[in-house]
Coordinates of C-alpha atoms in Angstrom, one line a residue:
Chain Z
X11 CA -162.4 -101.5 -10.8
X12 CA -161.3 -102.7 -14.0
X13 CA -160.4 -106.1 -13.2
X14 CA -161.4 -107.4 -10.3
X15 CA -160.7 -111.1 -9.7
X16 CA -162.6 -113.1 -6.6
X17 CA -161.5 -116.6 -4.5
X18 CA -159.2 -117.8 -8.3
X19 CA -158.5 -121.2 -8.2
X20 CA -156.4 -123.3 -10.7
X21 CA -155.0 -126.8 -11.4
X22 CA -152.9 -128.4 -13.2
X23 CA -153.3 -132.0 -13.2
X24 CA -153.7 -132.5 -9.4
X25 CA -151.8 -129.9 -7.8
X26 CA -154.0 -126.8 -6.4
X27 CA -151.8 -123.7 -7.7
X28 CA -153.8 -121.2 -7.1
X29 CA -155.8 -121.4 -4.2
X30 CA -158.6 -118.7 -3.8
X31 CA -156.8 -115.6 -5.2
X32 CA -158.4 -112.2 -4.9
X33 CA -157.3 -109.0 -6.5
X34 CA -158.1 -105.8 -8.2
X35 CA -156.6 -103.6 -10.6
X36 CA -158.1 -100.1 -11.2
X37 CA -158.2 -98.3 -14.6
X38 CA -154.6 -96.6 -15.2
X39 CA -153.1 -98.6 -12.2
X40 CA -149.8 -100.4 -12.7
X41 CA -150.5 -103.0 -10.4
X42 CA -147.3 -106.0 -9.5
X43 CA -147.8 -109.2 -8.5
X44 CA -144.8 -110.6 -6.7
X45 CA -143.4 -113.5 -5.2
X46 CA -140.9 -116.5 -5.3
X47 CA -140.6 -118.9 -8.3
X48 CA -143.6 -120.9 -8.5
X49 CA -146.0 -119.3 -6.1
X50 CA -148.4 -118.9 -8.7
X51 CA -147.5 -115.6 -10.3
X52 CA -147.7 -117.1 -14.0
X53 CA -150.7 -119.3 -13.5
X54 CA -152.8 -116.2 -12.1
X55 CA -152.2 -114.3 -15.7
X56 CA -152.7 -117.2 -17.8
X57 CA -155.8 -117.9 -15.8
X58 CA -156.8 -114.8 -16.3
X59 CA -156.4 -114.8 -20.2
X60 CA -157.8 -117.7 -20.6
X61 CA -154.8 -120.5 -20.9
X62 CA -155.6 -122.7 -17.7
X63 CA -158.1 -125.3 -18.4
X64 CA -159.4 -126.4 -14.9
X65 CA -159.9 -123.4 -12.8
X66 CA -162.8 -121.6 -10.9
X67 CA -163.7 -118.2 -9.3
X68 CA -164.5 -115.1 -10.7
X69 CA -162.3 -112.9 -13.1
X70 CA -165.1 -109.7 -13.9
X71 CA -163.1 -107.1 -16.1
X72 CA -165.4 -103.8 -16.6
X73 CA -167.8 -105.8 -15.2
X74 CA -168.0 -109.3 -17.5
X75 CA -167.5 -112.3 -16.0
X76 CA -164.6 -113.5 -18.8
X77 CA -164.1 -116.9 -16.6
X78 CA -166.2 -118.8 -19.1
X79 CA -165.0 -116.6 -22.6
X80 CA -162.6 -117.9 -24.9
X81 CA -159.0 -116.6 -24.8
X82 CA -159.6 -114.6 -27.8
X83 CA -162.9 -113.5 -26.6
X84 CA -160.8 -112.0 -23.7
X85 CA -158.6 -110.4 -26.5
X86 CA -161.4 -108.7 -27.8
X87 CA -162.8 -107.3 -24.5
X88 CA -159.5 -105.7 -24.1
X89 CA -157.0 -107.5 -22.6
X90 CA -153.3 -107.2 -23.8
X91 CA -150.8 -110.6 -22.3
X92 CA -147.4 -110.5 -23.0
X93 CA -146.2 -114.1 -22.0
X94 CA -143.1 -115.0 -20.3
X95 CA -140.4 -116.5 -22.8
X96 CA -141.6 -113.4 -25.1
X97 CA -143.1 -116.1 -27.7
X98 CA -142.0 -114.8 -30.6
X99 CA -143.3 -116.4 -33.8
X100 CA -139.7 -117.7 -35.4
X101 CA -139.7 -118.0 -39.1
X102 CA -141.9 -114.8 -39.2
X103 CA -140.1 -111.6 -39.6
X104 CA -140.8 -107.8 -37.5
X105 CA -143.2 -106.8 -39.3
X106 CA -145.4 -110.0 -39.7
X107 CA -145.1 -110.9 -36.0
X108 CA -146.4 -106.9 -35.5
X109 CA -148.8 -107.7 -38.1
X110 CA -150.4 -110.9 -36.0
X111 CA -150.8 -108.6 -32.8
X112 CA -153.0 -106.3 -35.9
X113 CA -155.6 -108.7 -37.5
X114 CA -158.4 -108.7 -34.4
X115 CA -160.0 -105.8 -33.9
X116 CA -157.6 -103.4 -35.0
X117 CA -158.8 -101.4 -38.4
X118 CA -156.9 -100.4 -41.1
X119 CA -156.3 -97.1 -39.7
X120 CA -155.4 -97.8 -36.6
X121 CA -152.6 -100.2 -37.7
X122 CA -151.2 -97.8 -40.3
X123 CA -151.5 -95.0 -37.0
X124 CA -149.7 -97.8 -34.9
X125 CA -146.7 -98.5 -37.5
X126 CA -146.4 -94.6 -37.3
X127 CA -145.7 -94.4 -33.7
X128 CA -143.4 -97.7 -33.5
X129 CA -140.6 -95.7 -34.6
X130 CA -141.1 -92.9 -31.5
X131 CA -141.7 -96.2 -29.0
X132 CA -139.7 -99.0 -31.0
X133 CA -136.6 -97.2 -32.9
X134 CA -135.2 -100.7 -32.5
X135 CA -137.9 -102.4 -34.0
X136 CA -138.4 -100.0 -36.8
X137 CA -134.9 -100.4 -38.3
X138 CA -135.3 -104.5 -38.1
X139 CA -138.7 -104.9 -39.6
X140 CA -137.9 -107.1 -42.5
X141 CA -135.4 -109.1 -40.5
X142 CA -136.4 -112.6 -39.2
X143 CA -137.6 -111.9 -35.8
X144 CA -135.7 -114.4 -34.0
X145 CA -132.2 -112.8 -35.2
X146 CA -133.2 -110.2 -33.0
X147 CA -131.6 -109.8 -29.4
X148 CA -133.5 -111.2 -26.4
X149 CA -134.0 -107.6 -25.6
X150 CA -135.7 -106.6 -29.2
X151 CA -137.6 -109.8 -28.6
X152 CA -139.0 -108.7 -25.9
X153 CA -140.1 -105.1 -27.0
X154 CA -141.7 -106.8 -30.4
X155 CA -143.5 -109.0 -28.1
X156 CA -144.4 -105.7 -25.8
X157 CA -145.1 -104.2 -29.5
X158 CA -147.3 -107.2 -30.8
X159 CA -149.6 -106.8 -27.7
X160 CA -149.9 -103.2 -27.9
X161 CA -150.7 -102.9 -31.5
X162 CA -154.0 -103.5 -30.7
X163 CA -154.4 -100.8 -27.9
X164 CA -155.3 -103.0 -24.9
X165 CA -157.3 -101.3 -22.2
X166 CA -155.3 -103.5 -19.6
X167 CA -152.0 -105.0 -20.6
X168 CA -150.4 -107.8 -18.7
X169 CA -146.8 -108.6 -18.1
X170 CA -145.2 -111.8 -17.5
X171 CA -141.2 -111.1 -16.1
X172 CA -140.6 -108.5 -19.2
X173 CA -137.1 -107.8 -18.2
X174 CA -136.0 -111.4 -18.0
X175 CA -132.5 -112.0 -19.2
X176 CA -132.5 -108.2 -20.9
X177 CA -129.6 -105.7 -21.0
X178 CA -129.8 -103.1 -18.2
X179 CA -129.7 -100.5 -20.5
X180 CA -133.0 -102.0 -21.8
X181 CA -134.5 -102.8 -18.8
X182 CA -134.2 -98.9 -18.2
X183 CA -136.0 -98.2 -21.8
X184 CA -138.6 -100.7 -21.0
X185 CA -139.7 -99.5 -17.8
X186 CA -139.9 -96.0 -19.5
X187 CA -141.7 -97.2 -22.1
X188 CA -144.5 -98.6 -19.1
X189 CA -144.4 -95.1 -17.7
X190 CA -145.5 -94.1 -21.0
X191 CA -147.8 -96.3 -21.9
X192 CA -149.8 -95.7 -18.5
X193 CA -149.4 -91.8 -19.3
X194 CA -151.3 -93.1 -22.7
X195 CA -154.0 -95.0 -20.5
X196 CA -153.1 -98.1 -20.5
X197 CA -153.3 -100.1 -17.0
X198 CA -150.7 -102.4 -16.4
X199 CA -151.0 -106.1 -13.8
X200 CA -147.0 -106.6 -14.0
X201 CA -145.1 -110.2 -13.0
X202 CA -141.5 -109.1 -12.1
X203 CA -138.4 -110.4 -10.4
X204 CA -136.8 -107.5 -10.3
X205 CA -138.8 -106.4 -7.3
X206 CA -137.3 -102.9 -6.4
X207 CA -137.8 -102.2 -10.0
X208 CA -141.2 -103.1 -10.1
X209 CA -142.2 -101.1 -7.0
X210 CA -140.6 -98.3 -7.7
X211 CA -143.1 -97.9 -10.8
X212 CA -146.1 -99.9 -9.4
X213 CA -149.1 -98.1 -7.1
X214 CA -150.2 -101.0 -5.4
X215 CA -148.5 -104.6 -5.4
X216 CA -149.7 -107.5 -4.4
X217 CA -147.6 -110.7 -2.7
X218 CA -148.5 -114.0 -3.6
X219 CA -147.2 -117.3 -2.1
X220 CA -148.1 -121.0 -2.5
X221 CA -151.1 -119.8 -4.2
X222 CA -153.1 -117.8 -2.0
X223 CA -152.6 -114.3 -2.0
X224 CA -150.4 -113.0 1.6
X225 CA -149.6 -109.1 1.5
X226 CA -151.1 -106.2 -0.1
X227 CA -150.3 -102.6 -0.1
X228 CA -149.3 -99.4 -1.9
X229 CA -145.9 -100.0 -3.5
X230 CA -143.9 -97.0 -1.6
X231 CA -145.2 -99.0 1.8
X232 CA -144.0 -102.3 0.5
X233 CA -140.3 -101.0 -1.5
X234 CA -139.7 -99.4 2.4
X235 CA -141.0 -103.1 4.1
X236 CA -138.0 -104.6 3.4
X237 CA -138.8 -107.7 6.1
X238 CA -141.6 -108.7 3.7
X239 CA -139.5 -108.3 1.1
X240 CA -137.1 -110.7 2.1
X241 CA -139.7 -112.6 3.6
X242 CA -141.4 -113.5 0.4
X243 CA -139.3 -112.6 -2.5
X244 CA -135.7 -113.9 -2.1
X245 CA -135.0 -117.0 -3.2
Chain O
X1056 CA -133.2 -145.3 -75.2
X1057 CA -133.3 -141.6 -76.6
X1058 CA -133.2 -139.3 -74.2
X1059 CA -136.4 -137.8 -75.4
X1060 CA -137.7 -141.2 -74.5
X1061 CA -136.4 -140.8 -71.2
X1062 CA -137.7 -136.8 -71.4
X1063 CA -141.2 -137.9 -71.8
X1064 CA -140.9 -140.4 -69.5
X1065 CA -139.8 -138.1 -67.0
X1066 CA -142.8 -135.9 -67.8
X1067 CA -145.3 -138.9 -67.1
X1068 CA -143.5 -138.6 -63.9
X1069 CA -144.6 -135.7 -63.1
X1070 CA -148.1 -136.0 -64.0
X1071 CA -148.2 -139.0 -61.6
X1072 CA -146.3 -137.1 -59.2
X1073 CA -148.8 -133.6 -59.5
X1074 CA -151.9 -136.2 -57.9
X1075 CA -149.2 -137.3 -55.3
X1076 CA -148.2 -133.7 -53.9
X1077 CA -151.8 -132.6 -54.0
X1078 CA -153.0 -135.6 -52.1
X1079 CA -150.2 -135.3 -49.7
X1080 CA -150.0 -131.4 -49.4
X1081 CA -153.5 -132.0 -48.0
X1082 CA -152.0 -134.2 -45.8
X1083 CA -149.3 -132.1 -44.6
X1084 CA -151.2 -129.1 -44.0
X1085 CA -153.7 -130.6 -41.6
X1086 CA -150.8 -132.6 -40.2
X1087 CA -148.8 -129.1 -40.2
X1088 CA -151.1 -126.8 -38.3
X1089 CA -153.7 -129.4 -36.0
X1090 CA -150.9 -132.6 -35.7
X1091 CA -154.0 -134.7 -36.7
X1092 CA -152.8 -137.8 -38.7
X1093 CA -155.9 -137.6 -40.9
X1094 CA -156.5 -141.3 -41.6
X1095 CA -159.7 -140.7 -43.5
X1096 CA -157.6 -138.7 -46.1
X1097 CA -157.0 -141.6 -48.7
X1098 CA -161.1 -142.6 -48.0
X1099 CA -161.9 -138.6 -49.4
X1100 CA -159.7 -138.8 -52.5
X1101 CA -162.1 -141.9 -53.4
X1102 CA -165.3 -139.8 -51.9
X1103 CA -163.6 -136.9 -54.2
X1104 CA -164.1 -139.4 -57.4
X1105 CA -167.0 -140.8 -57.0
X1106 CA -168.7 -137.3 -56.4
X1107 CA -166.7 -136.6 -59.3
X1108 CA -168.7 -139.4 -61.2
X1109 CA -171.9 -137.9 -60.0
X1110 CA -171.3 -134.5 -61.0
X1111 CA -170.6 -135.3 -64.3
X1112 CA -173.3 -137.7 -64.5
X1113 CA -175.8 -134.8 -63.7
X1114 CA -174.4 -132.4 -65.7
X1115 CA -172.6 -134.0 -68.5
X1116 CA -169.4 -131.2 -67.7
X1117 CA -165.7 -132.7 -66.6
X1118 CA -165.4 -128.5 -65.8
X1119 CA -168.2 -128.1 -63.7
X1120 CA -167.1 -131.6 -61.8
X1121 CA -163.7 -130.3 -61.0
X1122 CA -165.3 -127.2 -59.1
X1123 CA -167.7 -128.8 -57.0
X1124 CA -165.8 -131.8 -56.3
X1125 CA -163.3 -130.1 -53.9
X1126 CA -165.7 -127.7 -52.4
X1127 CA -168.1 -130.6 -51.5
X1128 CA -165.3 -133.1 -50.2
X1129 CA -163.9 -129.8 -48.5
X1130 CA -167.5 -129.2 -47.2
X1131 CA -167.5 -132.7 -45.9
X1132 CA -164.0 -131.9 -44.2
X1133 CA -165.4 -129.1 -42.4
X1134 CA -168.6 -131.5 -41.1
X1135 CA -165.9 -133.7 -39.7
X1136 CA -163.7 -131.2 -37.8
X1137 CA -166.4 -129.3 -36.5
X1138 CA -168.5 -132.7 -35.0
X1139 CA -166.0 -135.6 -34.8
X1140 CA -162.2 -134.1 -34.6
X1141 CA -162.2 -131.1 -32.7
X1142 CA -164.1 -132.8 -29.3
X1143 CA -160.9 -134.7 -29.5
X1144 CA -158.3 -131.5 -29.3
X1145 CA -155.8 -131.9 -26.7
X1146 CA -156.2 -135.4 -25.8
X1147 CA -153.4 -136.5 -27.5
X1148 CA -152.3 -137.7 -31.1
X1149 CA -153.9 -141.5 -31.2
X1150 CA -157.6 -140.0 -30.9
X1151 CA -158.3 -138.3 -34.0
X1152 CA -155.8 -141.1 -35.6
X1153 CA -158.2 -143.8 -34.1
X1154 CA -161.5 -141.8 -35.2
X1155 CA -160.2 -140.5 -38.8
X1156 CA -159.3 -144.4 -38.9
X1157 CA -162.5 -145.5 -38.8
X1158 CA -164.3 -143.1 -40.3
X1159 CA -162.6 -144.3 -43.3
X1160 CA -164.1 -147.7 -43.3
X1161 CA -167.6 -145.9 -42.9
X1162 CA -166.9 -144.0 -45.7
X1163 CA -165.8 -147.0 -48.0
X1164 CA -168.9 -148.8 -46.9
X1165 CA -171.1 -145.5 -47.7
X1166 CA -169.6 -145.8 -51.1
X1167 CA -170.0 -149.6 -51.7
X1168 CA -174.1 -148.6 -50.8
X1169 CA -174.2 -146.4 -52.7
X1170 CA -172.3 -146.6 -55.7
X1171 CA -171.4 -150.9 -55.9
X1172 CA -168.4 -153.0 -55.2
X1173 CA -167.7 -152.7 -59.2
X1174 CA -165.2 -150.0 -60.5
X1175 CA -166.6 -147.5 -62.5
X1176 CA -164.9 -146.0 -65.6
X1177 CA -164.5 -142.2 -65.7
X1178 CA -163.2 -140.7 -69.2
X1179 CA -161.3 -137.5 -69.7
X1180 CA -163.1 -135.1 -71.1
X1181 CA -163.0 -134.5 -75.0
X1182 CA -161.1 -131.2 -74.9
X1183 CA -158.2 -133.1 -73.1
X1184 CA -158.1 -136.3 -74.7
X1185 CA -155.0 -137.1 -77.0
X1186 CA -151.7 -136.1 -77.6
X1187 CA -149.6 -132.8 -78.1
X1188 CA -146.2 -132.3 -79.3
X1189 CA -144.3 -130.8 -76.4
X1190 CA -140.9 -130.5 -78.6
X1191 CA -139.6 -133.7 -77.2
X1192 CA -142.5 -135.9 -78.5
X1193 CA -146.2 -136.6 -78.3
X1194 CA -147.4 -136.5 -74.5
X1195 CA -150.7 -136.7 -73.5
X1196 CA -152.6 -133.9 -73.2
X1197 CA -154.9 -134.9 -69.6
X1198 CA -151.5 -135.8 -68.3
X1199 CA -150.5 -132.2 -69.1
X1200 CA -153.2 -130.4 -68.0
X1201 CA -152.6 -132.8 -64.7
X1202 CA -148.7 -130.7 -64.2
X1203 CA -150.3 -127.4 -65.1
X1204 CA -153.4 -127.9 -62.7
X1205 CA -151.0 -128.7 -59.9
X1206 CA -149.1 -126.1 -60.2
X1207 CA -151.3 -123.1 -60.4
X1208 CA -152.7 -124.2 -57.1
X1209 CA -149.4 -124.8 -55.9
X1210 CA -148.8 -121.4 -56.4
X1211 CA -152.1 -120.5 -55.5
X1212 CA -151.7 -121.6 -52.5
X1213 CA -148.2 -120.2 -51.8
X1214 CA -149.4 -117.6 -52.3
X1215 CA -152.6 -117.3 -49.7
X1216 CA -149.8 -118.8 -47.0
X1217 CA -147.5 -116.3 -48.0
X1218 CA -149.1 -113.3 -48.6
X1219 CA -152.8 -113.3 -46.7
X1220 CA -153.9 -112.8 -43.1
X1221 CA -155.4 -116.5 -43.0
X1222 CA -151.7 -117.7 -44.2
X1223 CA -149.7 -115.1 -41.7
X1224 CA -151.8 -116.6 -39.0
X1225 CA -151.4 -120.6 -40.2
X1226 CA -147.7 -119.9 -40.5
X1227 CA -148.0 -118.6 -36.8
X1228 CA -150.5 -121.1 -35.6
X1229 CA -148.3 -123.6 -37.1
X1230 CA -145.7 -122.7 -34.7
X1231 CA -147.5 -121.4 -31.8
X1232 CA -151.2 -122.1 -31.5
X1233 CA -151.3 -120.5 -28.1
X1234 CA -150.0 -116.8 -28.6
X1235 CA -152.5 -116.8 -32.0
X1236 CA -154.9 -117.1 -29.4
X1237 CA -153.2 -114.6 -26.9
X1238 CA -153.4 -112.0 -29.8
X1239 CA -156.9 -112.5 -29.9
X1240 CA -157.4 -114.7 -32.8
X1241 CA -160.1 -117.1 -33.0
X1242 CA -158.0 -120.4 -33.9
X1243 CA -160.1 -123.5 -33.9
X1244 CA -162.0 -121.4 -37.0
X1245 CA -158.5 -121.5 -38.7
X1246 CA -157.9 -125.3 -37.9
X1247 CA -161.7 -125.7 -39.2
X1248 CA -160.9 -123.9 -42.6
X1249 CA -157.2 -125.8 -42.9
X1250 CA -159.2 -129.4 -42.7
X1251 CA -161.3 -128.7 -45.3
X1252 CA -158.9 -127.0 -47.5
X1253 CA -156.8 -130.6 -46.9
X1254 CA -159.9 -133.1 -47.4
X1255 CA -161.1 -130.8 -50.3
X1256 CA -157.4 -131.2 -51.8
X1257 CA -157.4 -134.9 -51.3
X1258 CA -161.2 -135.4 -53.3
X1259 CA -159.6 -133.0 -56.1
X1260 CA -156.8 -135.3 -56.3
X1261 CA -159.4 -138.4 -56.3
X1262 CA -161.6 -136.9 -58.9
X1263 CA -157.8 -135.8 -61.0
X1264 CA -156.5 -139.5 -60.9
X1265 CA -160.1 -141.2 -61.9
X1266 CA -159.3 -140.8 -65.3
X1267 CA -155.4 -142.5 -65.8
X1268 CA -156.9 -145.6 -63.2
X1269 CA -160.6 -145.4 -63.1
X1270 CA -163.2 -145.3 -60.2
X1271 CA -163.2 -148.4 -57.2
X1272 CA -164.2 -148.3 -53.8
X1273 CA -160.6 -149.4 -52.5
X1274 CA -158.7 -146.9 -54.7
X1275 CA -158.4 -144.3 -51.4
X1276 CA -156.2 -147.5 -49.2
X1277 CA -153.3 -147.4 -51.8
X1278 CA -153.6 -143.3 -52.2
X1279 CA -153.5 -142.7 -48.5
X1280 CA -150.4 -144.7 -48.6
X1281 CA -148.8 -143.0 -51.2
X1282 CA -149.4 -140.0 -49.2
X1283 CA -148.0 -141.0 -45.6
X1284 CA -144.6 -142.6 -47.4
X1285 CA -144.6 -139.0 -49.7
X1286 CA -145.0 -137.0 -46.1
X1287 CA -142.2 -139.2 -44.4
X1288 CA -140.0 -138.7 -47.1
X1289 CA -140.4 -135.2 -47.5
X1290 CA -141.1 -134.5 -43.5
X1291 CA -143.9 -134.7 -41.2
X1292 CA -145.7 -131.3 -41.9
X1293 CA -143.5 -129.9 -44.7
X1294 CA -145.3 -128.4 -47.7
X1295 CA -142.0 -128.1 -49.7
X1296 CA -141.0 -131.4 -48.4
X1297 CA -144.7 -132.5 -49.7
X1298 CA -144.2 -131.2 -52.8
X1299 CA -140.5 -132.3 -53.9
X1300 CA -141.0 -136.3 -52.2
X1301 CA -144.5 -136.3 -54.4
X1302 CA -142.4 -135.5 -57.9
X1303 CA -140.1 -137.2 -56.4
X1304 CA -142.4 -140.2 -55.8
X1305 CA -143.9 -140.1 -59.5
X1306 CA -140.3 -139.7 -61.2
X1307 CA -138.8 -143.0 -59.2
X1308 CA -142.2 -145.0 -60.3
X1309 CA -142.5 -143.8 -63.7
X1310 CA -138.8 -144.6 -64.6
X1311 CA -138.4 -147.6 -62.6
X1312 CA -141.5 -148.7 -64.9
X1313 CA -139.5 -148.8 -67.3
X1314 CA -136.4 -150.6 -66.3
X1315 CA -138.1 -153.2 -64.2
X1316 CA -142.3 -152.7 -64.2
X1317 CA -142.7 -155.3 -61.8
X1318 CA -140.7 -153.1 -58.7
X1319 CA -142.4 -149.5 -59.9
X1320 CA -145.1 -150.1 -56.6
X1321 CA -141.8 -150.7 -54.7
X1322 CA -140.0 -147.5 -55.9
X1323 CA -141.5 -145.5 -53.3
X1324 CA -140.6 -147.8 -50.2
X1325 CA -137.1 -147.8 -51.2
X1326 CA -136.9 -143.9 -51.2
X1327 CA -138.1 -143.9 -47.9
X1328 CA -136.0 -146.9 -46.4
X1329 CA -133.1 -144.7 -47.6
X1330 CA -134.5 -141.4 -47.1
X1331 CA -135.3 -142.7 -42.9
X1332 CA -131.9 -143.9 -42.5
X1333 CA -130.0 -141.6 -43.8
X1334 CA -132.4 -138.3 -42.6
X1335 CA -134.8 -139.9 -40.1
X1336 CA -136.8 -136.5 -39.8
X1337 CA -137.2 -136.4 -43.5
X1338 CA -136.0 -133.9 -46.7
X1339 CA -137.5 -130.9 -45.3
X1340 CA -138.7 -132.3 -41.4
X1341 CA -139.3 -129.7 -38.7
X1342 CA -137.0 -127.0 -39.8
X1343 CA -139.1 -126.6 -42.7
X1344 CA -142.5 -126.9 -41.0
X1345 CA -145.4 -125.2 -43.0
X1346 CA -142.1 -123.9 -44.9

């Protein structure tokens, strides 16, 4: 396994959000992690990257225990986040947000090899690279963000609700794009609300509520389930 | 009043203003990119001058001083983020405020030990004693060297914000410390460097200013309030904002020394008074940050 993450726990403050979560993601999986708002879809990816500060368990990815690294130690090893909210740096423009996703661990060659490929991946993002970054749409936000984590070439890249508030039309080109980038051996651990979406590109999925992990299964077996689909992910 | 009069005047303005916006670019930055209100930074611009004294007393060379001076006081910066401030990270604003506080009285008694309650006179050097004819009239020439000093590193460092890595990611850092992380940068070494590049600012500014009003413990309580009224004015965080409310800052004292010596202390107050009711977040506040 590539990531393999044992009995997760996380606070924040005094409430118990994540409350023993296990799961596994195997190199070139797309993996999804779904569930209602607030069942602790978020927290597991932060905690995984590194952003919750009072949490326990195991998180071993290629078979380091990262629990204990720094968040950019967990960079290093590998580990691509895309955020929810896209977190675009405002005031920078295109290129310099790219740029920032290109200074740790990425050499001079691969980030002139990167800028080369944007334009086959990011035709949006090529023709707006001078522009301030936050004229861009929420959808071209979201693939620079997509772009920023991938200019380093990840090994496992993790999704926070990509196609929040995005165009359909985009939300088509974005899930292409993960096809793609698994194709390109990247594995993906994917938050998404859009559950039929997320299934239909997913292997395995995985249903978290109130913090503890409750379902898990091959996608096909869960997008045909549609009791545990309603049972878990409706509103 | 000729208006060359007023010309020159205007120019001695600026030479008081050039020690302002360093001391309070220094203060900005670190303010900018870590929120710590540093306030230790008026006790470094004294620890900047009286290094400054020693230096020169060692070597006999004003040139030599003004190299060490702000690598040594930045040194010390780096000693004081790395063992004091950053075990205080994400506890909130008041801590390092509270410990930078009093680390300023330990550093004003360090320097009373060590150096004497007396002030301490510390000359220009030769080369940059006198007067020049700038055109307008004869202005002096430390005072001179004070606006060109200033603003080579101004652009100087304009231009490592602008156009380097390390100033990509304290532009980004200064915005969003958490996705400079994400991305997989090692932050708290950037926060690390921007404190010492601030303290180290604030002893150049110490060691700049020893010469127009001499060397005394105390001289860093009036500086660091020159500094916080100059960051109000121009906007919590601002470096433009530093910059124009420090010139601005020198002009109003200089000419108001003029029409009525007695209020040129007071100058400064007024500006902000006015500059808080009338834009409370200051010229250049929060749009502007790190701007």
């Amino acid at each position: 396994m590539m990531l393999t993450v044992t009995g997760l726990n996380a606070w924040y403050g005094r409430s118990h959000v994540l409350q023993g979560v296990d799961l596994t993601v195997g190199r070139g999986e797309i993996v999804s992690l779904i569930g209602r708002n607030g069942a602790g879809k978020t927290t597991t990816l932060r905690a995984i990257m590194g952003l919750i500060a009072r949490r326990s368990g195991r998180v071993e990815f290629e078979g380091v225990d990262i629990l204990p690294l720094p968040v950019h130690r967990r960079h290093r090893l590998g580990i691509g986040f895309v955020p929810e909210d896209r977190r675009i740096v405002a005031g920078l423009s295109v290129r310099e947000n790219l740029r920032l996703g290109m200074l740790a661990g990425v050499d001079r060659g691969a980030a002139a090899a990167f800028m080369a490929s944007l334009s086959g991946m990011f035709p949006r993002l090529v023709e707006r690279l001078d522009q301030p970054a936050d004229t861009l749409s929420g959808g071209e936000q979201q693939m620079l963000a997509i772009a920023r984590a991938l200019a380093s070439a990840p090994k496992l890249m993790m999704l926070d609700e990509p196609s929040e508030g995005i165009m359909p039309v985009l939300v088509d080109e974005m899930f292409q794009l993960f096809g793609r980038m698994r194709r390109d051996g990247t594995t993906i651990l994917l938050i998404e609300q859009n559950v039929e979406r997320a299934l239909g590109i997913s292997d395995r999925a995985y249903i978290i509520d109130q913090g503890r992990i409750v379902h898990q299964g091959d996608a096909p077996a869960l997008l045909a389930d549609t009791a545990i689909q309603e049972r878990y992910c409706t509103v | 009043m000729s208006p060359n009069f007023l010309l020159l005047q205007a120019f001695t303005g600026f030479a008081l203003g050039a020690i302002y916006v360093l001391l309070a670019v220094g203060l900005a930055l670190v303010f900018g990119l870590l929120t710590v209100i540093n306030f230790a930074h008026g006790a470094m611009f004294a620890v900047g001058a009286y290094i400054g004294i020693f230096v020169f007393g060692l070597t006999g060379n004003f040139w030599i001083s003004l190299v060490i001076v702000p690598l040594a006081v930045g040194g010390i910066g780096l000693v004081v983020e790395r063992v004091l401030v950053r075990p205080l990270y994400g506890r909130g604003i008041d801590y390092p405020l509270l410990l930078t506080f009093g680390l300023s009285y330990v550093l004003l008694d360090l320097i009373r030990i060590l150096w004497g309650k007396q002030g301490l006179p510390f000359d220009a050097p030769d080369a940059l004693s006198g007067a020049v004819d700038i055109g307008i009239g004869y202005f002096p020439l430390y005072r001179l060297f004070l606006i060109a000093l200033t603003a080579a590193l101004l652009v100087g460092l304009w231009l490592f914000i602008d156009k380097t890595s390390y100033g990509l990611v304290i532009r980004a850092g200064a915005r969003d410390p958490e996705i400079v992380r994400v991305l997989g940068i090692d932050i708290a070494r950037v926060w690390l460097m921007v404190f010492g590049i601030g303290t180290g600012l604030a002893g150049l500014a110490g060691m700049l200013a020893a010469p127009l009003q001499g060397v005394f413990p105390e001289m860093g309580t009036p500086a660091l309030m020159v500094a916080f009224v100059i960051t109000v004015i121009g906007g919590m965080g601002s470096l433009v904002g530093a910059v124009v409310a420090g010139l601005l800052v020198g002009l109003a004292e200089s000419f108001t020394a003029i029409f009525a010596p007695q209020f040129s202390q007071l100058s400064m107050y007024v500006i902000m008074v006015l500059v808080l009711l009338l834009r409370p977040q200051g010229l250049f506040g929060r749009a502007g940050l790190l701007g």
